[in-house]
Coordinates of N, CA, C and O in Angstrom, one line a residue:
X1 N 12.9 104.1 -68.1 CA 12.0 105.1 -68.7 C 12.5 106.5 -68.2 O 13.0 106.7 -67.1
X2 N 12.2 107.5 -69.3 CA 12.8 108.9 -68.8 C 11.4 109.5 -68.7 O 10.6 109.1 -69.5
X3 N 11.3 110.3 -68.2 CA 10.1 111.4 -67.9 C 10.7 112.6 -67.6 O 11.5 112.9 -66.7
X4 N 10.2 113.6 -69.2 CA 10.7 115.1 -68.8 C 9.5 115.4 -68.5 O 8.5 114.8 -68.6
X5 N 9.8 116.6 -68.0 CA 8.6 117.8 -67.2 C 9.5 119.6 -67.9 O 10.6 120.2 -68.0
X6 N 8.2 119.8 -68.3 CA 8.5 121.2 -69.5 C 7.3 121.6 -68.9 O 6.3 120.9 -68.6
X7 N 7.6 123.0 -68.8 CA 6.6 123.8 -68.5 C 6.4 124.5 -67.3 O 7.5 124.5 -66.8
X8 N 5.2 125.3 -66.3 CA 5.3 125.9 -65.2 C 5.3 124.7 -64.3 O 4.9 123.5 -64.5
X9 N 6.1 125.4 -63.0 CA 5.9 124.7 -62.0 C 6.0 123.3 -62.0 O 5.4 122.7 -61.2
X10 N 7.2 122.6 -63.1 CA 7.9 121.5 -62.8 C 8.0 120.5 -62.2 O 7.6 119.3 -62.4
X11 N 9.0 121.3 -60.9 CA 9.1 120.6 -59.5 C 7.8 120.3 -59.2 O 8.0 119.1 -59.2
X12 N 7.1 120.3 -59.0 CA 5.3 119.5 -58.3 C 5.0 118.9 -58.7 O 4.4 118.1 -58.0
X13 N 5.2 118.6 -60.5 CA 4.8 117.9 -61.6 C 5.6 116.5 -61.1 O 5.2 115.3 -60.8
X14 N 7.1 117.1 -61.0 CA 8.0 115.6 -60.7 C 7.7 115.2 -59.3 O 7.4 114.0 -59.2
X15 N 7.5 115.9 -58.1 CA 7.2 115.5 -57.2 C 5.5 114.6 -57.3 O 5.4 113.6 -56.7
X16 N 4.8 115.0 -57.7 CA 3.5 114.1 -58.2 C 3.7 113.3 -58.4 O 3.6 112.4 -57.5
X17 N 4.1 112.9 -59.8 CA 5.0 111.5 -60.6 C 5.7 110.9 -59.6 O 5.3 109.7 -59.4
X18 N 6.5 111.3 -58.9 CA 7.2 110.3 -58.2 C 6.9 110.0 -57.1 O 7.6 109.3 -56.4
X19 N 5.5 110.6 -56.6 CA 4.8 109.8 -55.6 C 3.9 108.8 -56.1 O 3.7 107.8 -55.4
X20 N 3.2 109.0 -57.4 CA 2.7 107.3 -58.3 C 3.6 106.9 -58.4 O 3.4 105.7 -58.0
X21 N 4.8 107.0 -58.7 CA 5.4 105.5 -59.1 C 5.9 105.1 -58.1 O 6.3 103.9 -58.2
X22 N 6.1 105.7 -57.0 CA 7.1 105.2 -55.5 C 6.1 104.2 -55.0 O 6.5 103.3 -54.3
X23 N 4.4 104.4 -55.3 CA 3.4 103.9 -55.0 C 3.6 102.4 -55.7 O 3.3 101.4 -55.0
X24 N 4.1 102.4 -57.1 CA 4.2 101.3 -57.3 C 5.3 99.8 -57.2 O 5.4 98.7 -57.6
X25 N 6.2 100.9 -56.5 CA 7.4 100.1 -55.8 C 8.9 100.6 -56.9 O 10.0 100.0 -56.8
X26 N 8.6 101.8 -57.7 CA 10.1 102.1 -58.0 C 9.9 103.4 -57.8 O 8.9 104.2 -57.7
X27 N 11.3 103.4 -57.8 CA 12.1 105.0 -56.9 C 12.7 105.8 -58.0 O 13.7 105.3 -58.4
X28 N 12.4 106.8 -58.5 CA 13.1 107.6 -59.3 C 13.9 108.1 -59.3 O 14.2 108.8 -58.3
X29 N 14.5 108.0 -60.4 CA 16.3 109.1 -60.2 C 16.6 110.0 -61.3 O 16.8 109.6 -62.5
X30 N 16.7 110.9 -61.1 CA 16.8 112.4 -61.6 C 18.1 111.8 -62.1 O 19.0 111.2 -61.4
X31 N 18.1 112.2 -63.9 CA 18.6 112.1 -65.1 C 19.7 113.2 -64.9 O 19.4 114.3 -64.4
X32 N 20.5 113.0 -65.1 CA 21.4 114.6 -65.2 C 21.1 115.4 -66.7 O 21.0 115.0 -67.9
X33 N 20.8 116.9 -65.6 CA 20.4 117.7 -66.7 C 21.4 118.0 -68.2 O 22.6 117.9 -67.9
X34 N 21.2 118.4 -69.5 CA 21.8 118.6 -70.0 C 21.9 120.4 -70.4 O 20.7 120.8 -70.5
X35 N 22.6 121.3 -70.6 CA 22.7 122.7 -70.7 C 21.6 123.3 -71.9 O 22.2 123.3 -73.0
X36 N 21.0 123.6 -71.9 CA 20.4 123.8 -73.2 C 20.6 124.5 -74.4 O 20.6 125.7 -74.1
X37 N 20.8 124.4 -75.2 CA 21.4 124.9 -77.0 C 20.9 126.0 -76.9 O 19.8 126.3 -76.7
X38 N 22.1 126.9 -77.2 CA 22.0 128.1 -77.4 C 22.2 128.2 -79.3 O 22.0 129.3 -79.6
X39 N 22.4 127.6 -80.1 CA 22.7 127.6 -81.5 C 21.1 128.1 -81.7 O 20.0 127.7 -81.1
X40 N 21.6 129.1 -82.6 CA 20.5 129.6 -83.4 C 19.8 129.0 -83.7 O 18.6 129.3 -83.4
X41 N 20.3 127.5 -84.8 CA 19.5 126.8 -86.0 C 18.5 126.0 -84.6 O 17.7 125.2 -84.9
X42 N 18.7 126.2 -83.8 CA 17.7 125.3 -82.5 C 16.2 125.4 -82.9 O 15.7 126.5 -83.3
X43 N 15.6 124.5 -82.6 CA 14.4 124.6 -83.6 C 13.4 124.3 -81.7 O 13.8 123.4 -81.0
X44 N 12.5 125.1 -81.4 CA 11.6 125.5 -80.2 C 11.0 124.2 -80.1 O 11.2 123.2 -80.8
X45 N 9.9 124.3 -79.0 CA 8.5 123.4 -78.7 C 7.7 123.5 -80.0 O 7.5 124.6 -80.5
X46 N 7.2 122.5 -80.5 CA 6.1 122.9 -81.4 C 5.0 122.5 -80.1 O 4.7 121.4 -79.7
X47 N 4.3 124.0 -79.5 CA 2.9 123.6 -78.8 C 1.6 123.0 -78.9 O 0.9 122.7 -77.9
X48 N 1.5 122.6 -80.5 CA 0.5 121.8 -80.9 C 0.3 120.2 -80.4 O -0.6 119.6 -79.8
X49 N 1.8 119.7 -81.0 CA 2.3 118.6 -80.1 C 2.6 118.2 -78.6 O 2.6 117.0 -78.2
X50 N 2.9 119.3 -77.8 CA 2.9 119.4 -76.6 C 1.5 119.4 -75.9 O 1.2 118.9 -74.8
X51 N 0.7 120.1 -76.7 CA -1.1 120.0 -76.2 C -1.6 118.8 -76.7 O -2.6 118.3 -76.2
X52 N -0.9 118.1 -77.8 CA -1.7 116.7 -77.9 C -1.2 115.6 -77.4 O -1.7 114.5 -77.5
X53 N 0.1 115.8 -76.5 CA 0.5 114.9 -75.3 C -0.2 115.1 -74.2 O -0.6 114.1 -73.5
X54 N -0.3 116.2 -73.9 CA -0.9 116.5 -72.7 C -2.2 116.0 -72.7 O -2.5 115.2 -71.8
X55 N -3.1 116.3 -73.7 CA -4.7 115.7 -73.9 C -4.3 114.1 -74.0 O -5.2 113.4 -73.6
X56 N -3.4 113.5 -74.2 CA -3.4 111.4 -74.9 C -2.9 111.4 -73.0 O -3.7 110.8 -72.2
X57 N -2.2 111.7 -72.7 CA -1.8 111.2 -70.9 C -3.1 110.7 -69.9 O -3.2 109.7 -69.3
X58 N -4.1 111.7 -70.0 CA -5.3 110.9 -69.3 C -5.7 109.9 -69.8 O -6.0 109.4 -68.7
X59 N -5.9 109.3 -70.4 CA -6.6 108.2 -71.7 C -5.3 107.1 -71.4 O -5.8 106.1 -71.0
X60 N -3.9 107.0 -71.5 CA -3.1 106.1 -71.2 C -3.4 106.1 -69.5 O -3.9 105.0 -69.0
X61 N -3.2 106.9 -69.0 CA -3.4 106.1 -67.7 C -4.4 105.3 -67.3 O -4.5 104.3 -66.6
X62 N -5.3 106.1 -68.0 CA -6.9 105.6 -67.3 C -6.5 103.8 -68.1 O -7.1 102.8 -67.5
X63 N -5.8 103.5 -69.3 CA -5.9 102.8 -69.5 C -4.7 101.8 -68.9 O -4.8 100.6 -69.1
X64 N -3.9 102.2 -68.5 CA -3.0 101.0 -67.6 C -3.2 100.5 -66.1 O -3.0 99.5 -65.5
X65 N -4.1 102.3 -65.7 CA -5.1 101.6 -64.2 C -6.1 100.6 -64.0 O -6.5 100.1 -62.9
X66 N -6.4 100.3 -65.4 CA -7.8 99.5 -66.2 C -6.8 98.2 -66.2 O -6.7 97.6 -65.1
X67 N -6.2 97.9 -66.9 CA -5.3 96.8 -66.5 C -4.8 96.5 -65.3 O -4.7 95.3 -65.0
X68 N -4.4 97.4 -64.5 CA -3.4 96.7 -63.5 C -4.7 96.6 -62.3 O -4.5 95.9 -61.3
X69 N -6.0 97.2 -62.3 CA -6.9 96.6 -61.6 C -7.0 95.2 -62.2 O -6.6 94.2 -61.5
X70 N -7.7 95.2 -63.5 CA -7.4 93.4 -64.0 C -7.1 92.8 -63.7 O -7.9 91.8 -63.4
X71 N -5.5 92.8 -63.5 CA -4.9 92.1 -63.2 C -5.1 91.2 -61.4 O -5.3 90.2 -60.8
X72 N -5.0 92.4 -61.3 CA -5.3 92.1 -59.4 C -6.7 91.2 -59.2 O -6.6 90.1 -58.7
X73 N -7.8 91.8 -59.8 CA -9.2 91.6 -59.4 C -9.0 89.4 -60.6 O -9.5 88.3 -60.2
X74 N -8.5 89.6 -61.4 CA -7.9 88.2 -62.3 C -7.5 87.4 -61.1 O -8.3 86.6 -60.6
X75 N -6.4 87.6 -60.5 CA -5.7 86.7 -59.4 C -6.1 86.2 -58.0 O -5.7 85.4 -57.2
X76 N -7.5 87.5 -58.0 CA -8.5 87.2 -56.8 C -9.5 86.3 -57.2 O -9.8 85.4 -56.4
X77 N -10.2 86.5 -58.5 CA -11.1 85.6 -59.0 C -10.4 84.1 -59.1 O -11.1 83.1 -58.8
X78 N -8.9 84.1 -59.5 CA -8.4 82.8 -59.7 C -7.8 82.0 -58.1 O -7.1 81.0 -57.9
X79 N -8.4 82.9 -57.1 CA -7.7 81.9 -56.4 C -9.9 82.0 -55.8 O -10.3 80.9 -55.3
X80 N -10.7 82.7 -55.9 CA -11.9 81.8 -55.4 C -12.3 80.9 -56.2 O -13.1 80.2 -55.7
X81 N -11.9 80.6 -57.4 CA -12.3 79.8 -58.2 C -11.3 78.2 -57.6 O -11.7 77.1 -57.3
X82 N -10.4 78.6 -57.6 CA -9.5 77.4 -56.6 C -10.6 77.0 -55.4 O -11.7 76.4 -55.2
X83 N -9.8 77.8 -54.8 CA -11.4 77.9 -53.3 C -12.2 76.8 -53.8 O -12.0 75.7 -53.5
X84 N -13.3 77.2 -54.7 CA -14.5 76.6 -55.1 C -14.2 75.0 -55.9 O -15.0 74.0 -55.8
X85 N -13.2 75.2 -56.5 CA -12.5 73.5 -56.8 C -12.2 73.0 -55.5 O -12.6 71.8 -55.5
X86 N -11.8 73.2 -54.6 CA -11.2 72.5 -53.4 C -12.6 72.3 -52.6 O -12.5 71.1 -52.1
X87 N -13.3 72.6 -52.4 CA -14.7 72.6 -51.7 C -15.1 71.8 -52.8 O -15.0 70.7 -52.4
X88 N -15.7 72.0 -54.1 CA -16.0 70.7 -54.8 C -15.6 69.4 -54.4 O -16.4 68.5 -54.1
X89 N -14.3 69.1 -54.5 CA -13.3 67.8 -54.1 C -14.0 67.3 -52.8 O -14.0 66.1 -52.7
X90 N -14.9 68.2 -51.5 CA -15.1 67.9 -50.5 C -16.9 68.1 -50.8 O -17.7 68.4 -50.0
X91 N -17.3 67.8 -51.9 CA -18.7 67.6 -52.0 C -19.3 68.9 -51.9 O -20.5 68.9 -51.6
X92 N -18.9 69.9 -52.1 CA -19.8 71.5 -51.8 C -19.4 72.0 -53.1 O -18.3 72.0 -53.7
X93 N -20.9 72.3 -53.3 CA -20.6 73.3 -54.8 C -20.6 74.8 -54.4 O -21.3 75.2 -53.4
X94 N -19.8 75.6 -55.0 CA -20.0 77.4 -54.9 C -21.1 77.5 -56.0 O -21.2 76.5 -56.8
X95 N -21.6 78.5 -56.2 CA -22.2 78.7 -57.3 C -22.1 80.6 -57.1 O -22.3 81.3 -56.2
X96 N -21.9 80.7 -58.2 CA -22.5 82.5 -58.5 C -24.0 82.7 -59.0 O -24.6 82.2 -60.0
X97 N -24.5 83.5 -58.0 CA -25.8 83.4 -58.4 C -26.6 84.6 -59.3 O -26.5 85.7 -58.7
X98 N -27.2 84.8 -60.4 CA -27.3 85.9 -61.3 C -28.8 85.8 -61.3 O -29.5 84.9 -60.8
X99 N -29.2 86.8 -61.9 CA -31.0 87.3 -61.8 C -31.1 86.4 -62.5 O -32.1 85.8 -62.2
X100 N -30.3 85.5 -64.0 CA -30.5 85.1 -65.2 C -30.4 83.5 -64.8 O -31.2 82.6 -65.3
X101 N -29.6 83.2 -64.3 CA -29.1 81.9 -63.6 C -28.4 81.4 -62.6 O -28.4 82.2 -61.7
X102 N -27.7 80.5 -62.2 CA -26.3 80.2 -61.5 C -25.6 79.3 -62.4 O -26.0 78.5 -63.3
X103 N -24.3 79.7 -61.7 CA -23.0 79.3 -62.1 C -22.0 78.9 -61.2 O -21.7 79.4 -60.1
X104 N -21.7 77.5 -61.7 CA -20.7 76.9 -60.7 C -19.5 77.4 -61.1 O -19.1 77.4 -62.2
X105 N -18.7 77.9 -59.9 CA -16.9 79.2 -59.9 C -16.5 77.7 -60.0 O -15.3 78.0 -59.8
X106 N -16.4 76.2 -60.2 CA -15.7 75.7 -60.1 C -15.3 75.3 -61.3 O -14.2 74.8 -61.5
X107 N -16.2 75.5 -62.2 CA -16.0 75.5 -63.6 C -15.3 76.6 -64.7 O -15.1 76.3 -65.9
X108 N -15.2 77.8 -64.1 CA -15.1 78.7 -64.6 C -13.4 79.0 -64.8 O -12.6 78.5 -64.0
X109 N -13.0 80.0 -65.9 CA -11.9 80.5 -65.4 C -11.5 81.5 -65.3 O -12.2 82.0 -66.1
X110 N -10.7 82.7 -64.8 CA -10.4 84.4 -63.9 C -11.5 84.8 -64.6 O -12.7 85.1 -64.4
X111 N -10.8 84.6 -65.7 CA -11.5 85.9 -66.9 C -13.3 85.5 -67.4 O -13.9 86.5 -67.9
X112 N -13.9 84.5 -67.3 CA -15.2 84.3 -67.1 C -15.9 84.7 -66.2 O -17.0 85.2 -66.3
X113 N -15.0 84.4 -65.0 CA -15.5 85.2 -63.5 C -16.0 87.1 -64.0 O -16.9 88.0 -63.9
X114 N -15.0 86.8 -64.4 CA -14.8 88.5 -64.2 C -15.7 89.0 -65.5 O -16.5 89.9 -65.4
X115 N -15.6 88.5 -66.5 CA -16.7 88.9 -67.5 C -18.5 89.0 -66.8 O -19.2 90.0 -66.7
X116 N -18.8 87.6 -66.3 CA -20.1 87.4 -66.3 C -20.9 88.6 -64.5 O -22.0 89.1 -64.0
X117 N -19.2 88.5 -64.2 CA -19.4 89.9 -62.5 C -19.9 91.6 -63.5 O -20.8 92.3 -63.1
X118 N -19.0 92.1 -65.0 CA -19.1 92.9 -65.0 C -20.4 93.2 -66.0 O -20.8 94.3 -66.3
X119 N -21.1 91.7 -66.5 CA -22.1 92.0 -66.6 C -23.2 92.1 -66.0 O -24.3 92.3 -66.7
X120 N -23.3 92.0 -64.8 CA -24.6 91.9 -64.3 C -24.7 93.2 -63.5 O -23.8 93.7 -62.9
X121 N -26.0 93.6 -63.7 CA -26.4 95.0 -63.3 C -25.6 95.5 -62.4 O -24.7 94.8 -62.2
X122 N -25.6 96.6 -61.7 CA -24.8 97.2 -60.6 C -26.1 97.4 -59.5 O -27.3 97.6 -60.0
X123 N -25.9 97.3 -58.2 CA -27.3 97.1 -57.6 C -27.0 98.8 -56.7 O -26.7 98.9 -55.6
X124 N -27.1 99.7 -57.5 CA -27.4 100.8 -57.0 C -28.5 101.5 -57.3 O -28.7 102.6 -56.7

């Protein structure tokens, strides 16, 4: 993936960026620059498009941090749900317990977990 940086103060922008993603285990490497077109017929930034990239970037991240929590919080549900099968096997039920009912985690799977957790009230 290439990531340009246009505009003021650059350098901070790439240095930002490349402290998220070093966060996520890759290391970025600066593209070699190319000289920029001096030919007349060179056609500018259209700023309109550059402001409606700028406005869509929050909204994708917020929506790949939404996933890659998912994912994580999926692989924790799927191993207490294991948990709760293996303790079954040994005669102990888990149950999740809700204002509305309980639920045996042993029956369940990630993504039921995680649905019936994000529905129940928040106790603040």
């Amino acid at each position: 993936m290439i990531i340009e940086f246009v505009g003021a103060d650059v350098e901070a922008a790439g240095k930002s960026v490349a402290t998220l993603t070093s966060s996520w285990g890759y290391q970025p490497e600066p593209a070699p620059t190319a000289k920029p077109a001096n030919d007349p017929d060179t056609k500018g930034v259209d700023p309109v498009a550059v402001a409606s990239l700028v406005v869509s970037i929050p909204s994708a991240m917020l929506a790949v941090a939404d996933i890659a929590d998912r994912i994580h919080k999926r692989r924790r549900a799927g191993e207490l749900i294991e948990r709760a099968q293996q303790l079954q096997a040994q005669q102990t039920a888990v149950r999740l317990v809700r204002e509305d009912r309980s639920v045996d985690l042993a029956t369940l799977t990630p993504d039921q977990l995680l649905d019936l957790i994000a529905d129940e009230p928040s106790a603040t």
